[in-house]
Short mmCIF file of C-alpha atoms in Angstrom, two decimals:
data_model
loop_
_atom_site.label_atom_id
_atom_site.label_comp_id
_atom_site.label_asym_id
_atom_site.label_seq_id
_atom_site.Cartn_x
_atom_site.Cartn_y
_atom_site.Cartn_z
CA UNK A 1 0.00 0.00 0.00
CA UNK A 2 2.75 2.45 0.94
CA UNK A 3 4.65 1.60 -2.23
CA UNK A 4 1.58 2.33 -4.32
CA UNK A 5 1.08 5.64 -2.57
CA UNK A 6 4.71 6.55 -3.16
CA UNK A 7 4.45 5.79 -6.86
CA UNK A 8 1.29 7.88 -6.96
CA UNK A 9 3.10 10.80 -5.36
CA UNK A 10 5.99 10.61 -7.82
CA UNK A 11 3.53 10.45 -10.72
CA UNK A 12 1.81 13.57 -9.38
CA UNK A 13 5.13 15.39 -9.07
CA UNK A 14 6.05 14.41 -12.59
CA UNK A 15 2.75 15.80 -13.84
CA UNK A 16 3.33 19.02 -11.92
CA UNK A 17 6.79 19.35 -13.42
CA UNK A 18 5.29 19.28 -16.90
CA UNK A 19 2.90 22.07 -15.92
CA UNK A 20 5.71 24.22 -14.52
CA UNK A 21 7.64 24.11 -17.78
CA UNK A 22 4.53 24.76 -19.80
CA UNK A 23 6.07 27.67 -21.70
CA UNK A 24 8.17 25.05 -23.52
CA UNK A 25 5.94 21.99 -23.66
CA UNK A 26 2.34 21.28 -24.50
CA UNK A 27 0.08 18.76 -22.77
CA UNK A 28 1.17 15.81 -24.93
CA UNK A 29 4.92 16.35 -24.80
CA UNK A 30 5.53 13.10 -22.93
CA UNK A 31 4.35 11.07 -25.90
CA UNK A 32 4.40 13.32 -28.99
CA UNK A 33 7.63 15.18 -29.48
CA UNK A 34 6.42 16.46 -32.87
CA UNK A 35 3.82 18.59 -31.07
CA UNK A 36 6.42 20.73 -29.32
CA UNK A 37 6.60 24.41 -30.22
CA UNK A 38 9.88 25.52 -31.78
CA UNK A 39 12.47 26.85 -29.35
CA UNK A 40 15.33 28.29 -31.36
CA UNK A 41 17.16 30.14 -28.58
CA UNK A 42 19.29 28.29 -26.01
CA UNK A 43 17.52 27.20 -22.86
CA UNK A 44 18.86 28.11 -19.43
CA UNK A 45 21.58 30.66 -18.76
CA UNK A 46 25.39 30.82 -18.63
CA UNK A 47 26.86 28.98 -15.66
CA UNK A 48 30.19 28.15 -14.06
CA UNK A 49 29.98 24.91 -12.14
CA UNK A 50 32.02 21.74 -11.47
CA UNK A 51 31.77 18.35 -13.10
CA UNK A 52 31.99 15.03 -11.26
CA UNK A 53 35.75 14.90 -11.81
CA UNK A 54 36.26 18.25 -10.11
CA UNK A 55 36.89 20.20 -13.31
CA UNK A 56 35.22 23.52 -14.19
CA UNK A 57 32.30 23.25 -16.59
CA UNK A 58 30.22 25.91 -18.35
CA UNK A 59 27.14 25.98 -20.57
CA UNK A 60 29.42 25.53 -23.59
CA UNK A 61 29.67 21.85 -22.68
CA UNK A 62 26.03 21.54 -23.76
CA UNK A 63 26.66 22.96 -27.22
CA UNK A 64 28.14 21.45 -30.35
CA UNK A 65 26.52 18.05 -29.83
CA UNK A 66 22.97 16.95 -28.98
CA UNK A 67 22.44 16.47 -25.25
CA UNK A 68 20.15 14.83 -22.71
CA UNK A 69 19.98 16.69 -19.38
CA UNK A 70 18.46 15.33 -16.18
CA UNK A 71 18.14 17.11 -12.83
CA UNK A 72 18.20 15.03 -9.64
CA UNK A 73 20.27 14.10 -6.58
CA UNK A 74 22.30 11.17 -5.31
CA UNK A 75 20.13 10.49 -2.25
CA UNK A 76 17.05 10.07 -4.45
CA UNK A 77 15.28 6.79 -3.57
CA UNK A 78 13.64 5.92 -6.91
CA UNK A 79 13.29 8.54 -9.66
CA UNK A 80 17.00 9.31 -10.17
CA UNK A 81 18.49 5.81 -10.06
CA UNK A 82 15.70 4.54 -12.29
CA UNK A 83 16.20 7.35 -14.81
CA UNK A 84 20.00 7.03 -14.90
CA UNK A 85 19.73 3.27 -15.28
CA UNK A 86 17.34 3.77 -18.19
CA UNK A 87 19.60 6.38 -19.77
CA UNK A 88 22.52 3.97 -19.60
CA UNK A 89 20.35 1.27 -21.17
CA UNK A 90 19.23 3.58 -23.98
CA UNK A 91 22.84 4.47 -24.73
CA UNK A 92 23.68 0.78 -24.97
CA UNK A 93 20.75 0.18 -27.33
CA UNK A 94 21.67 3.15 -29.52
CA UNK A 95 25.25 1.92 -29.75
CA UNK A 96 27.37 3.76 -32.30
CA UNK A 97 24.30 5.74 -33.40
CA UNK A 98 24.24 7.43 -30.00
CA UNK A 99 27.94 8.20 -29.64
CA UNK A 100 27.37 11.89 -30.39
CA UNK A 101 24.91 12.29 -27.54
CA UNK A 102 26.13 14.09 -24.41
CA UNK A 103 24.38 13.14 -21.17
CA UNK A 104 24.38 15.37 -18.08
CA UNK A 105 23.12 14.74 -14.55
CA UNK A 106 22.79 18.08 -12.70
CA UNK A 107 22.24 17.95 -8.95
CA UNK A 108 19.41 19.78 -7.23
CA UNK A 109 21.13 19.06 -3.89
CA UNK A 110 24.62 20.61 -4.16
CA UNK A 111 25.08 20.75 -0.36
CA UNK A 112 25.37 16.96 -0.18
CA UNK A 113 26.39 16.20 -3.76
CA UNK A 114 30.09 17.00 -3.81
CA UNK A 115 32.11 16.16 -6.94
CA UNK A 116 33.45 13.01 -5.25
CA UNK A 117 29.98 11.77 -4.36
CA UNK A 118 28.69 12.62 -7.82
CA UNK A 119 31.60 10.71 -9.38
CA UNK A 120 30.93 7.58 -7.34
CA UNK A 121 27.23 7.83 -8.15
CA UNK A 122 27.19 8.47 -11.90
CA UNK A 123 29.93 5.95 -12.63
CA UNK A 124 27.70 3.20 -11.25
CA UNK A 125 25.48 3.72 -14.26
CA UNK A 126 27.62 4.76 -17.24
CA UNK A 127 30.93 6.40 -18.08
CA UNK A 128 28.95 8.42 -20.63
CA UNK A 129 27.06 10.38 -17.96
CA UNK A 130 28.66 13.58 -16.68
CA UNK A 131 27.64 14.82 -13.25
CA UNK A 132 27.43 18.54 -12.50
CA UNK A 133 27.43 20.26 -9.11
CA UNK A 134 28.76 23.50 -7.62
CA UNK A 135 27.91 26.37 -5.32
CA UNK A 136 24.30 26.19 -4.08
CA UNK A 137 23.58 29.74 -5.22
CA UNK A 138 24.77 28.97 -8.74
CA UNK A 139 22.72 25.78 -8.86
CA UNK A 140 19.64 27.71 -7.73
CA UNK A 141 20.14 30.21 -10.57
CA UNK A 142 20.49 27.37 -13.04
CA UNK A 143 17.32 25.66 -11.85
CA UNK A 144 15.36 28.89 -12.27
CA UNK A 145 16.79 29.46 -15.73
CA UNK A 146 15.73 25.94 -16.78
CA UNK A 147 12.32 26.26 -15.06
CA UNK A 148 13.14 23.16 -13.01
CA UNK A 149 11.06 22.48 -9.93
CA UNK A 150 13.13 21.53 -6.87
CA UNK A 151 12.07 21.72 -3.24
CA UNK A 152 13.72 20.51 -0.03
CA UNK A 153 11.37 18.30 2.03
CA UNK A 154 12.27 17.60 5.69
CA UNK A 155 12.10 14.00 6.94
CA UNK A 156 11.13 12.76 10.38
CA UNK A 157 14.70 11.69 11.24
CA UNK A 158 16.06 15.20 10.73
CA UNK A 159 17.35 14.50 7.24
CA UNK A 160 15.68 15.70 4.05
CA UNK A 161 14.80 14.63 0.55
CA UNK A 162 14.17 16.65 -2.61
CA UNK A 163 11.07 16.90 -4.76
CA UNK A 164 12.12 17.74 -8.31
CA UNK A 165 11.21 17.73 -11.98
CA UNK A 166 11.42 14.16 -13.25
CA UNK A 167 11.76 14.77 -17.00
CA UNK A 168 14.84 14.57 -19.23
CA UNK A 169 15.51 17.67 -21.33
CA UNK A 170 16.71 17.15 -24.91
CA UNK A 171 18.92 19.83 -26.45
CA UNK A 172 19.93 20.48 -30.03
CA UNK A 173 23.56 21.16 -30.92
CA UNK A 174 23.07 24.92 -30.49
CA UNK A 175 21.80 24.47 -26.93
CA UNK A 176 18.16 25.09 -27.83
CA UNK A 177 15.34 22.97 -26.47
CA UNK A 178 14.21 20.09 -28.68
CA UNK A 179 11.82 18.33 -26.31
CA UNK A 180 11.76 16.07 -23.27
CA UNK A 181 11.46 12.47 -22.20
CA UNK A 182 8.83 12.05 -19.51
CA UNK A 183 9.38 9.76 -16.52
CA UNK A 184 6.46 7.60 -17.63
CA UNK A 185 7.67 7.25 -21.23
CA UNK A 186 8.37 3.72 -22.41
CA UNK A 187 11.73 2.65 -23.81
CA UNK A 188 10.31 2.70 -27.35
CA UNK A 189 9.08 6.27 -26.96
CA UNK A 190 12.34 7.43 -25.37
CA UNK A 191 14.42 5.87 -28.13
CA UNK A 192 12.20 7.44 -30.79
CA UNK A 193 12.75 10.86 -29.25
CA UNK A 194 16.50 10.34 -28.91
CA UNK A 195 16.83 9.13 -32.49
CA UNK A 196 14.81 12.12 -33.67
CA UNK A 197 17.21 14.44 -31.85
CA UNK A 198 20.29 12.64 -33.17
CA UNK A 199 18.96 12.71 -36.74
CA UNK A 200 19.07 16.52 -36.67
CA UNK A 201 22.76 16.34 -35.84
CA UNK A 202 23.60 13.85 -38.58
CA UNK A 203 21.55 15.50 -41.33
#
């Protein structure tokens, strides 16, 4: 019963996340990428953060190649590990066809997610995934620029968890928004969206 309630809560949060980024996505974005309005200008804003290897990283890392960007945190109980596992699986299925795709995992919990913790976490899933963290203030600015929902939720034991947008953002080579993969999307739908993004790069 509790597990069912928890899945229901995550589904509700995922639905809310779609509403919050409504300026970019319509109601059927999770299944019909062709329905998305054009977004020719880069999404987000310039940033100076740190990758999971401790090296500086800026928004230029998200340009020049198509990219999949996911916001989450390493203490996440279900959404984040499930999504990163699926991303790693999709990369394996795409094989050489997906070699041009950059994949980023940006923390919404920079206080706990140090570069070392991010490195240990992302490398459990795939060497292709690059973790991004940094100063909390800079992360907050980035979340606002991407219209990402993230909220700290206290727990009974004095710790906390994070509610956050559960979708994967897809970027064209110029950094503009192409669409998103919803948390409830099937593997077939996700691969169709990724191949559609990659086809723009190869054409």
